[in-house]
JSON list of N, CA, C and O in Angstrom, two decimals:
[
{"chain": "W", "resi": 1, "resn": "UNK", "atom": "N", "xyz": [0.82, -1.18, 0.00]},
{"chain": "W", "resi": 1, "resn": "UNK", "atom": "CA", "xyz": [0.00, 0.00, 0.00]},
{"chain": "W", "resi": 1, "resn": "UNK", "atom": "C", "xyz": [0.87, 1.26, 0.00]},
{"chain": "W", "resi": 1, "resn": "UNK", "atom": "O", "xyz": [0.40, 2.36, -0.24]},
{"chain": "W", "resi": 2, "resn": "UNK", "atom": "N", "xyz": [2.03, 1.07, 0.25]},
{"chain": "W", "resi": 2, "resn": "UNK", "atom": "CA", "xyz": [2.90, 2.71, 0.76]},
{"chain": "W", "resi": 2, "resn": "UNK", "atom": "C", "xyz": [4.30, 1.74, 0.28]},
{"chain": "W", "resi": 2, "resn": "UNK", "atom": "O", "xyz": [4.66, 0.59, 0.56]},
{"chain": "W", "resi": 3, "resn": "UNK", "atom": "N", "xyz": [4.67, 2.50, -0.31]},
{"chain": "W", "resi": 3, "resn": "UNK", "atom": "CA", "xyz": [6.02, 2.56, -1.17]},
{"chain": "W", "resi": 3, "resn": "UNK", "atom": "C", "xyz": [7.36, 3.59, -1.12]},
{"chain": "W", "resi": 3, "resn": "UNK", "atom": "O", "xyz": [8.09, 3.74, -2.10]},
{"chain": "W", "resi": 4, "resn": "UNK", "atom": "N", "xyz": [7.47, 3.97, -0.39]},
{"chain": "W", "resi": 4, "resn": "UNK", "atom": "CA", "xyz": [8.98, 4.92, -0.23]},
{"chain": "W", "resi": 4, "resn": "UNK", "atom": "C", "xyz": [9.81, 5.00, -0.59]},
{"chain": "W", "resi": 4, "resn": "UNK", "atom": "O", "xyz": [10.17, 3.83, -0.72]},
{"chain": "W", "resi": 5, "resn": "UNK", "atom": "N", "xyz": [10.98, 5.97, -1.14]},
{"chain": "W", "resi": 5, "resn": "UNK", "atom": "CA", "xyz": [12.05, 5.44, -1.80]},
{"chain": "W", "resi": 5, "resn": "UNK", "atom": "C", "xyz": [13.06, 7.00, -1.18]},
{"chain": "W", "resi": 5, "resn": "UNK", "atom": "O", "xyz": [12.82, 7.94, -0.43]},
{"chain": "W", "resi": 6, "resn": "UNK", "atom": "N", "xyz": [14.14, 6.57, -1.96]},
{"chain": "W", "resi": 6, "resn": "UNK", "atom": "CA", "xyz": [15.24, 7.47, -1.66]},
{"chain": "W", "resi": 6, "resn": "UNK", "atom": "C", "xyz": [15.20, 8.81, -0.93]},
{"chain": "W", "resi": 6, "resn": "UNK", "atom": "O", "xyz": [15.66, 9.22, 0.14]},
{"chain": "W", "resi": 7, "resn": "UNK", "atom": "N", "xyz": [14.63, 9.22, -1.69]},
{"chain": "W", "resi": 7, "resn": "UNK", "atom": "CA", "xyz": [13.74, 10.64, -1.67]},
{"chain": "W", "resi": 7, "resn": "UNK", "atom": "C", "xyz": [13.04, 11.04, -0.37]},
{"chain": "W", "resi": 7, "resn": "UNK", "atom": "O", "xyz": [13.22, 12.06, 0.29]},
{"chain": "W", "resi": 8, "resn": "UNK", "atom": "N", "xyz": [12.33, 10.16, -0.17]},
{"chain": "W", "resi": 8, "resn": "UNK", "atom": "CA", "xyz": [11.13, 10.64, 1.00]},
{"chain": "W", "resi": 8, "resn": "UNK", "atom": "C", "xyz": [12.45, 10.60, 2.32]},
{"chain": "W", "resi": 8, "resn": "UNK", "atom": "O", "xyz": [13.53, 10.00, 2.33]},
{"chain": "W", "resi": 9, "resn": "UNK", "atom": "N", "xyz": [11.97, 11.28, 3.09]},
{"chain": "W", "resi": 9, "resn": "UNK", "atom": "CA", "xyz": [11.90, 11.50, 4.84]},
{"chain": "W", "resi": 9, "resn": "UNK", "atom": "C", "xyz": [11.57, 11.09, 5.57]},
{"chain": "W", "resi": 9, "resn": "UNK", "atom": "O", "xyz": [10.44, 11.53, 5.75]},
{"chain": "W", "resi": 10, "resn": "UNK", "atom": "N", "xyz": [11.83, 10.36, 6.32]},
{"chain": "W", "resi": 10, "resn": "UNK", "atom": "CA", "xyz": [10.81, 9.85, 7.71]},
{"chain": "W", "resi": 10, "resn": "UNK", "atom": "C", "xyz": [9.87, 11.09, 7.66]},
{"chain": "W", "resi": 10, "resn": "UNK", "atom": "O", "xyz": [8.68, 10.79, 7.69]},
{"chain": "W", "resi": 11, "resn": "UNK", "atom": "N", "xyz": [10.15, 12.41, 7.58]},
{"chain": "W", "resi": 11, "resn": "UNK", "atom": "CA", "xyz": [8.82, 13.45, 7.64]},
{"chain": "W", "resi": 11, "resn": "UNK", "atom": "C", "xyz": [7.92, 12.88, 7.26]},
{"chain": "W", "resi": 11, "resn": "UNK", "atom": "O", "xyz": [6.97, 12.32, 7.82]},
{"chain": "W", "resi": 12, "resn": "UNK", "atom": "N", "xyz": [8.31, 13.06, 5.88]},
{"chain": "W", "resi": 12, "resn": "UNK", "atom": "CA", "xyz": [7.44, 12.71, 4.88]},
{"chain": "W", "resi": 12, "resn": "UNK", "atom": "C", "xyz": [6.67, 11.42, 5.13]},
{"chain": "W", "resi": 12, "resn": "UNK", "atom": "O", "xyz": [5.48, 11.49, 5.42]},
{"chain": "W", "resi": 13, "resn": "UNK", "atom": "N", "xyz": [7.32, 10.24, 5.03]},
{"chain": "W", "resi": 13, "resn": "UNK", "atom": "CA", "xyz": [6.09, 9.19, 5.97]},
{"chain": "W", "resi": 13, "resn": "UNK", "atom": "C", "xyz": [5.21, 9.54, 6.58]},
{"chain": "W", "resi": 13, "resn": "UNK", "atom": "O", "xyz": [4.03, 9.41, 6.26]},
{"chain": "W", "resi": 14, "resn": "UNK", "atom": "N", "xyz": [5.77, 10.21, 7.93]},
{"chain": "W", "resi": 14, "resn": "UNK", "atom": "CA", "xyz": [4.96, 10.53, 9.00]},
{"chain": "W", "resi": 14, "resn": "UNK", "atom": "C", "xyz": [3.98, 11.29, 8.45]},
{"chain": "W", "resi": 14, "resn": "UNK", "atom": "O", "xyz": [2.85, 10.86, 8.67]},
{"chain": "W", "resi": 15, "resn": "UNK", "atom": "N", "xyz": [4.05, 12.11, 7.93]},
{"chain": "W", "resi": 15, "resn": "UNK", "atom": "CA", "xyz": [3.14, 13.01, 7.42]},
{"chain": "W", "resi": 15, "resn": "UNK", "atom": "C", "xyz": [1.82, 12.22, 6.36]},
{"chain": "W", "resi": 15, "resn": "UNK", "atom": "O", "xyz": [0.66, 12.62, 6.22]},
{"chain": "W", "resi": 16, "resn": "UNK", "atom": "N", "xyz": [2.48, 11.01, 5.71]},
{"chain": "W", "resi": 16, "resn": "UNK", "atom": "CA", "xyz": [1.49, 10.71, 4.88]},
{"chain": "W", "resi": 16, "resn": "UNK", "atom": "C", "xyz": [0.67, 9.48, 6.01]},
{"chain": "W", "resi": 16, "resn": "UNK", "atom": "O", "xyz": [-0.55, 9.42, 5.86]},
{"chain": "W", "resi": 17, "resn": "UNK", "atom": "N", "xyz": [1.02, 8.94, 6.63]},
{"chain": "W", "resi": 17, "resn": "UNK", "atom": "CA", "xyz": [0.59, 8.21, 7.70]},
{"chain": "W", "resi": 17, "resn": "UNK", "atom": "C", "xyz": [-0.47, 8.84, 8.62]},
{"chain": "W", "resi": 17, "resn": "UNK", "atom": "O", "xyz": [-1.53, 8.31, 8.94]},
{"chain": "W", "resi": 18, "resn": "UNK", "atom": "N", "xyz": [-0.11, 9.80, 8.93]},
{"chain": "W", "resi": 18, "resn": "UNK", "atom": "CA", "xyz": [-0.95, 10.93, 9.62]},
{"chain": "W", "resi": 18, "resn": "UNK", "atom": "C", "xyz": [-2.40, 10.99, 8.83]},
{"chain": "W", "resi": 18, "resn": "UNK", "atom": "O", "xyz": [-3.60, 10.86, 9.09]},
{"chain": "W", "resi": 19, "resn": "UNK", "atom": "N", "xyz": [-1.75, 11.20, 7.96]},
{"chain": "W", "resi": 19, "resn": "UNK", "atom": "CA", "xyz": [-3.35, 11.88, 6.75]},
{"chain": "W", "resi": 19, "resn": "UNK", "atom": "C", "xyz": [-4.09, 10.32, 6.81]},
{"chain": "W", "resi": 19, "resn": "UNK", "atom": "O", "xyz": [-5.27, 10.50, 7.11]},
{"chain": "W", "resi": 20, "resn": "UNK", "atom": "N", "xyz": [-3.80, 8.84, 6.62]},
{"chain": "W", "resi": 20, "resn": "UNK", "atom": "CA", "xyz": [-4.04, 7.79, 5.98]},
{"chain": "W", "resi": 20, "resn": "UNK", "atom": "C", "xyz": [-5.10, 7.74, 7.40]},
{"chain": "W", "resi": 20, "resn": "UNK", "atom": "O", "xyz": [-6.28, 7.39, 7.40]},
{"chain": "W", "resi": 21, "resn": "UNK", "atom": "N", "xyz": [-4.35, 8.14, 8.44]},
{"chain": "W", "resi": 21, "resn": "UNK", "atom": "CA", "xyz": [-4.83, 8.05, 9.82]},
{"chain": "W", "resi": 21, "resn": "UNK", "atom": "C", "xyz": [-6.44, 8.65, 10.06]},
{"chain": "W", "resi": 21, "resn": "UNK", "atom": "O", "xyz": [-7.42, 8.11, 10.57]},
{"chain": "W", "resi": 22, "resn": "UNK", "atom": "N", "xyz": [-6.26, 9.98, 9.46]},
{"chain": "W", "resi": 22, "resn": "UNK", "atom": "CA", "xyz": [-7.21, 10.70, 9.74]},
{"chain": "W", "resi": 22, "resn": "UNK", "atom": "C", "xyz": [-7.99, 10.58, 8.42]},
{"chain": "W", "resi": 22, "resn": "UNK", "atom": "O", "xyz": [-8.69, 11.59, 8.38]},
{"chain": "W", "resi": 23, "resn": "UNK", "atom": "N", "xyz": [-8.16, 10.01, 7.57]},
{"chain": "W", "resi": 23, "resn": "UNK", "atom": "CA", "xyz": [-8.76, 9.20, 6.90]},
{"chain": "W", "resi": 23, "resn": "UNK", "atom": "C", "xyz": [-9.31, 8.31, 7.12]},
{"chain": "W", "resi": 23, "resn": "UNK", "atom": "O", "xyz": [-10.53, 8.37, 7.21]},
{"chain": "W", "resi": 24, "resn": "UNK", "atom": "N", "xyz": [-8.74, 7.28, 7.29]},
{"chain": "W", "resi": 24, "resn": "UNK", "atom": "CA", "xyz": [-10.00, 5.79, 8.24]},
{"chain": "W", "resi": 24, "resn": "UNK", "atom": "C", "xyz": [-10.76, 6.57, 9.08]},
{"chain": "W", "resi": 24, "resn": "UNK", "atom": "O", "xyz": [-11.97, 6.37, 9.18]},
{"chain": "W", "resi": 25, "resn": "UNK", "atom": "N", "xyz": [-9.99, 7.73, 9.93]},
{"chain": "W", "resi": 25, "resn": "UNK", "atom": "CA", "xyz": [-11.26, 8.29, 10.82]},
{"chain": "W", "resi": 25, "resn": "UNK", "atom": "C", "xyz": [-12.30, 8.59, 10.78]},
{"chain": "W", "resi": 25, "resn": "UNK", "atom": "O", "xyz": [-13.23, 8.26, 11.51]},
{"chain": "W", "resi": 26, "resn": "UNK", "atom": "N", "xyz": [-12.27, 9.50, 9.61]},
{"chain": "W", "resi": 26, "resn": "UNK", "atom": "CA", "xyz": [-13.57, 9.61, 9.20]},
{"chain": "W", "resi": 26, "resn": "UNK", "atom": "C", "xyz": [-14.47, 9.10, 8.52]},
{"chain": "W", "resi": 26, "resn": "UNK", "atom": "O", "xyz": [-15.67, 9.37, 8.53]},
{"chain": "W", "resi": 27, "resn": "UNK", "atom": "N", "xyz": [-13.62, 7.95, 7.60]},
{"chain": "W", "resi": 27, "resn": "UNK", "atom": "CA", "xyz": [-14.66, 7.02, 7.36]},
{"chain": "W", "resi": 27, "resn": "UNK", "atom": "C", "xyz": [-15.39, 5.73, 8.27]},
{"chain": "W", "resi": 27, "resn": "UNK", "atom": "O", "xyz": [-16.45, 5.18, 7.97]},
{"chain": "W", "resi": 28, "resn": "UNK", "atom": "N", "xyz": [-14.52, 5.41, 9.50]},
{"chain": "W", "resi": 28, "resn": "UNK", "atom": "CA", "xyz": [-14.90, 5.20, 10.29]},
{"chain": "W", "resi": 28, "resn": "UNK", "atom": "C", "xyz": [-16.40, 5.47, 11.02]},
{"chain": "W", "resi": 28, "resn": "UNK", "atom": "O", "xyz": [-17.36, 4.74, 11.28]},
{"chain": "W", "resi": 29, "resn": "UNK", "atom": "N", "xyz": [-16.13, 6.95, 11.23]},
{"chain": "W", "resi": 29, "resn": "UNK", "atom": "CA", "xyz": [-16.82, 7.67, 12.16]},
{"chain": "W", "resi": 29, "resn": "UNK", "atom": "C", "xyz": [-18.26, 8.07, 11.24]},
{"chain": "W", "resi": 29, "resn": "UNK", "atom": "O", "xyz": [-19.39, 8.14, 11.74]},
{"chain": "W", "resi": 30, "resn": "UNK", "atom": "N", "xyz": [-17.97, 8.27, 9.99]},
{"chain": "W", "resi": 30, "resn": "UNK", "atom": "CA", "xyz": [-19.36, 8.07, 9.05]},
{"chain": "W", "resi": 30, "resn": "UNK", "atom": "C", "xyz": [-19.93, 6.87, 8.73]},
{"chain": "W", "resi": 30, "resn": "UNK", "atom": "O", "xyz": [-21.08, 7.06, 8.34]},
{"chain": "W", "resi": 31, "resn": "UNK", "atom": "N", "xyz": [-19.59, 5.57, 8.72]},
{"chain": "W", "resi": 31, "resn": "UNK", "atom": "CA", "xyz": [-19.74, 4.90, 8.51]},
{"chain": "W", "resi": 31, "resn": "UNK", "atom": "C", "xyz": [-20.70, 4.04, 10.08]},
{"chain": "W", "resi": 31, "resn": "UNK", "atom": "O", "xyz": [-21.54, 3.14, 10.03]},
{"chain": "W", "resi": 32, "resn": "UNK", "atom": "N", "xyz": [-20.21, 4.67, 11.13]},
{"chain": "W", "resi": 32, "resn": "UNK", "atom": "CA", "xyz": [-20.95, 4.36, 12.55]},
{"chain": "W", "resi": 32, "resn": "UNK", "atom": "C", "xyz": [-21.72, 4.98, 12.51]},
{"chain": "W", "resi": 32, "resn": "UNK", "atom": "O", "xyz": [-22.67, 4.45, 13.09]},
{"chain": "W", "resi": 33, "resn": "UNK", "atom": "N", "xyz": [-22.11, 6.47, 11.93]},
{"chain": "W", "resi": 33, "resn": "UNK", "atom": "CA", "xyz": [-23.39, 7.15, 12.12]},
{"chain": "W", "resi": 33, "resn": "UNK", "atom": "C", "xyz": [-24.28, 6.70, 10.76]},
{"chain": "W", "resi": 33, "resn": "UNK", "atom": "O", "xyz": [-25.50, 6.59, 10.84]},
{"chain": "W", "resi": 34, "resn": "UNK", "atom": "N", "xyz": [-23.82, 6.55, 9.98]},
{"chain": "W", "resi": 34, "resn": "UNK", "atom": "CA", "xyz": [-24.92, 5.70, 8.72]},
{"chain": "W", "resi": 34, "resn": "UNK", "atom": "C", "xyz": [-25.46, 4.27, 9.27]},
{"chain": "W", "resi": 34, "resn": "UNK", "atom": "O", "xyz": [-26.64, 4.11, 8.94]},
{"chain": "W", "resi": 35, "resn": "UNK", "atom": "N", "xyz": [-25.15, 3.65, 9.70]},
{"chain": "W", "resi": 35, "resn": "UNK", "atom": "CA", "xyz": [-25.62, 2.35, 10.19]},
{"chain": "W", "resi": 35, "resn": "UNK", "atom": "C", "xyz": [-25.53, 1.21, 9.33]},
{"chain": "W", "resi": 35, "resn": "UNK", "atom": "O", "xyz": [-24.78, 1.20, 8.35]},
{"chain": "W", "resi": 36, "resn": "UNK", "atom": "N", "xyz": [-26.21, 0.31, 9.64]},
{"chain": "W", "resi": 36, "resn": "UNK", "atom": "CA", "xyz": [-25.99, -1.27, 8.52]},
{"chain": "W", "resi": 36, "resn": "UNK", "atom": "C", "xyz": [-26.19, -1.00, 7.26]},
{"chain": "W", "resi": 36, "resn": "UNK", "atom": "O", "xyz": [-25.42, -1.56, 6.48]},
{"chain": "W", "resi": 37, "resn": "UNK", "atom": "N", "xyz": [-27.43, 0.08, 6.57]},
{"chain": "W", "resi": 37, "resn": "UNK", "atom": "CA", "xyz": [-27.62, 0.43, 5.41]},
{"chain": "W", "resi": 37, "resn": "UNK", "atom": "C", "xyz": [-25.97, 1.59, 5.11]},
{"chain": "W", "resi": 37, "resn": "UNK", "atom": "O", "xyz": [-25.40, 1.35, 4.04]},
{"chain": "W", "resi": 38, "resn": "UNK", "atom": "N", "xyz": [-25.56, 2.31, 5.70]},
{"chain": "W", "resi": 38, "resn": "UNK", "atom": "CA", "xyz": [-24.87, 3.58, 4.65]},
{"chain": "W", "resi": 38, "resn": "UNK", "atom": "C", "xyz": [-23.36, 2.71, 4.73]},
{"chain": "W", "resi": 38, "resn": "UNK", "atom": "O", "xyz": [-22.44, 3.07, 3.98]},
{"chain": "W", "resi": 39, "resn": "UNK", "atom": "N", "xyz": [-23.13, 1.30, 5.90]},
{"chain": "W", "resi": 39, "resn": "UNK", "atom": "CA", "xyz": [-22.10, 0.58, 5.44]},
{"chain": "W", "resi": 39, "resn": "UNK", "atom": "C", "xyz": [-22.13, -0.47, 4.36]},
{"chain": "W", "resi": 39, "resn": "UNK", "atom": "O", "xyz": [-21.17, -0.82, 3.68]},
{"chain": "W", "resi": 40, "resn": "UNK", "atom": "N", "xyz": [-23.67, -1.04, 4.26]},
{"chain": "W", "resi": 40, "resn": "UNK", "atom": "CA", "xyz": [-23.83, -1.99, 3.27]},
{"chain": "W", "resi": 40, "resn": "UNK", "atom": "C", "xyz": [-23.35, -1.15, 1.64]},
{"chain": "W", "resi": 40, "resn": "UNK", "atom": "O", "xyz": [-22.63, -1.64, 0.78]},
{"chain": "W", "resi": 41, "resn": "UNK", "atom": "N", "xyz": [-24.02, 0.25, 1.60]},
{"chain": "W", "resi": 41, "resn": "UNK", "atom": "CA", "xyz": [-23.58, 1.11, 0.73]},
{"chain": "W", "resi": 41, "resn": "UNK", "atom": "C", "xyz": [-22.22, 1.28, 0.38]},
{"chain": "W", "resi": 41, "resn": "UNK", "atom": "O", "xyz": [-21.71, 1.44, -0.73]},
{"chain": "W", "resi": 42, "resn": "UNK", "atom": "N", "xyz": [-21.64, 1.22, 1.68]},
{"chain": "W", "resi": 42, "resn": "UNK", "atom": "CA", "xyz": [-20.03, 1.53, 1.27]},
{"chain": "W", "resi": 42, "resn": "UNK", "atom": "C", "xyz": [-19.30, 0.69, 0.57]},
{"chain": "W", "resi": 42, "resn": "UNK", "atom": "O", "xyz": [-18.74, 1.01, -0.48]},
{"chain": "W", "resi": 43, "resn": "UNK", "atom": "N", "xyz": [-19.24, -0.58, 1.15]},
{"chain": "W", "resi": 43, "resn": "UNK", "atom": "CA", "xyz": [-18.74, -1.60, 1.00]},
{"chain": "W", "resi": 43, "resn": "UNK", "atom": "C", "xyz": [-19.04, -2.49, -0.97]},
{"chain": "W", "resi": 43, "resn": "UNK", "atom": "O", "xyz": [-18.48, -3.36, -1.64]},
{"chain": "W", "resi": 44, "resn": "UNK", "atom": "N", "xyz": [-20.22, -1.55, -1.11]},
{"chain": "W", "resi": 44, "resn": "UNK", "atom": "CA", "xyz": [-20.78, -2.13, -2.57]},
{"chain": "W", "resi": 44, "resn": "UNK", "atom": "C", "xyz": [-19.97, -0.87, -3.66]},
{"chain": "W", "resi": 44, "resn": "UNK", "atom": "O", "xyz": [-19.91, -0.93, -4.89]},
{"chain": "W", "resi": 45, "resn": "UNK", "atom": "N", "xyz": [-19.51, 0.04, -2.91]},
{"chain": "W", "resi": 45, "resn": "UNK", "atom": "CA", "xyz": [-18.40, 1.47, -3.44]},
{"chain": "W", "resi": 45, "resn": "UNK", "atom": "C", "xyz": [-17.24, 0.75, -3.62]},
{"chain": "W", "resi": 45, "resn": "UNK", "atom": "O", "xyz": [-16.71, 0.44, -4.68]},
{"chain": "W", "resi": 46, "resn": "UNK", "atom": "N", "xyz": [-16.85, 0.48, -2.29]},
{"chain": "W", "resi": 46, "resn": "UNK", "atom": "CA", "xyz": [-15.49, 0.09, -2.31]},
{"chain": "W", "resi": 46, "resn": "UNK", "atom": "C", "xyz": [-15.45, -0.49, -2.81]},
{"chain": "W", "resi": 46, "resn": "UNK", "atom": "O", "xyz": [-14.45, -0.08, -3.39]},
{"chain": "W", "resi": 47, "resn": "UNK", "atom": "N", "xyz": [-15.87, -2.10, -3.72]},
{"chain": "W", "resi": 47, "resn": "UNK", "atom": "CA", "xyz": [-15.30, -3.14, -4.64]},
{"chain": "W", "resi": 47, "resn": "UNK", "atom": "C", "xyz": [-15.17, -2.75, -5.72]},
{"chain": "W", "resi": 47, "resn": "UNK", "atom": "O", "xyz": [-14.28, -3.18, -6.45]},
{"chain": "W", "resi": 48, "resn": "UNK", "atom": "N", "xyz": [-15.90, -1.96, -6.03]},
{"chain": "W", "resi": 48, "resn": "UNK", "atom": "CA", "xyz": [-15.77, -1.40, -7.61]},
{"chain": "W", "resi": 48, "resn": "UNK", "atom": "C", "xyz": [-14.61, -0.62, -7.89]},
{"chain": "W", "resi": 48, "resn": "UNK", "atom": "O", "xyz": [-13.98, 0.06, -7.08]},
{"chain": "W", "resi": 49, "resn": "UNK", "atom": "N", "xyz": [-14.38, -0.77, -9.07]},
{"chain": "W", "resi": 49, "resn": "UNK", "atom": "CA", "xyz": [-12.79, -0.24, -9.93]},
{"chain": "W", "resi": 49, "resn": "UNK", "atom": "C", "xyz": [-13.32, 0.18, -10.69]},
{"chain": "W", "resi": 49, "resn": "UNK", "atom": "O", "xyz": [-14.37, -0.36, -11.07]},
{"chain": "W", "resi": 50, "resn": "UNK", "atom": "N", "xyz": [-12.79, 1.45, -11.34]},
{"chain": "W", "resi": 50, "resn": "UNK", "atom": "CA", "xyz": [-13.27, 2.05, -12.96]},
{"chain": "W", "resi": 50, "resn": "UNK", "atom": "C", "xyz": [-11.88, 1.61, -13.63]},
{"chain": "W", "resi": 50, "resn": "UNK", "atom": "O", "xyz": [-11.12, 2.48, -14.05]},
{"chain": "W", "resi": 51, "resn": "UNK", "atom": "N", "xyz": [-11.60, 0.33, -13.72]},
{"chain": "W", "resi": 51, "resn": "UNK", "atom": "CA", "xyz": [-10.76, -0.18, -14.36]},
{"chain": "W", "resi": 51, "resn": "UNK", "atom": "C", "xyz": [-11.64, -0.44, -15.87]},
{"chain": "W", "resi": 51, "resn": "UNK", "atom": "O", "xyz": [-11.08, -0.97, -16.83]}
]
């Protein structure tokens, strides 16, 4: 999922880790106030690819 190379910083990790963090959060935290329906919803989002 996370790939680093020469270039990046431990900052820089940290920093993108942070965000990845506060990301699940809120999908988390929307996903507890939608209930069984707005997760059943999600979850039928998430599989799909516009591949």
């Amino acid at each position: 999922m996370l790939q680093s190379n020469i270039n990046n910083t431990r900052s820089d990790v940290a920093q993108l880790m942070h965000v990845l963090l506060e990301l699940t959060t809120r999908i988390e935290n929307e996903l507890s106030r939608s209930g069984a329906e707005g997760r059943k919803r999600f979850e039928g989002q998430a599989g799909q690819s516009d591949d």
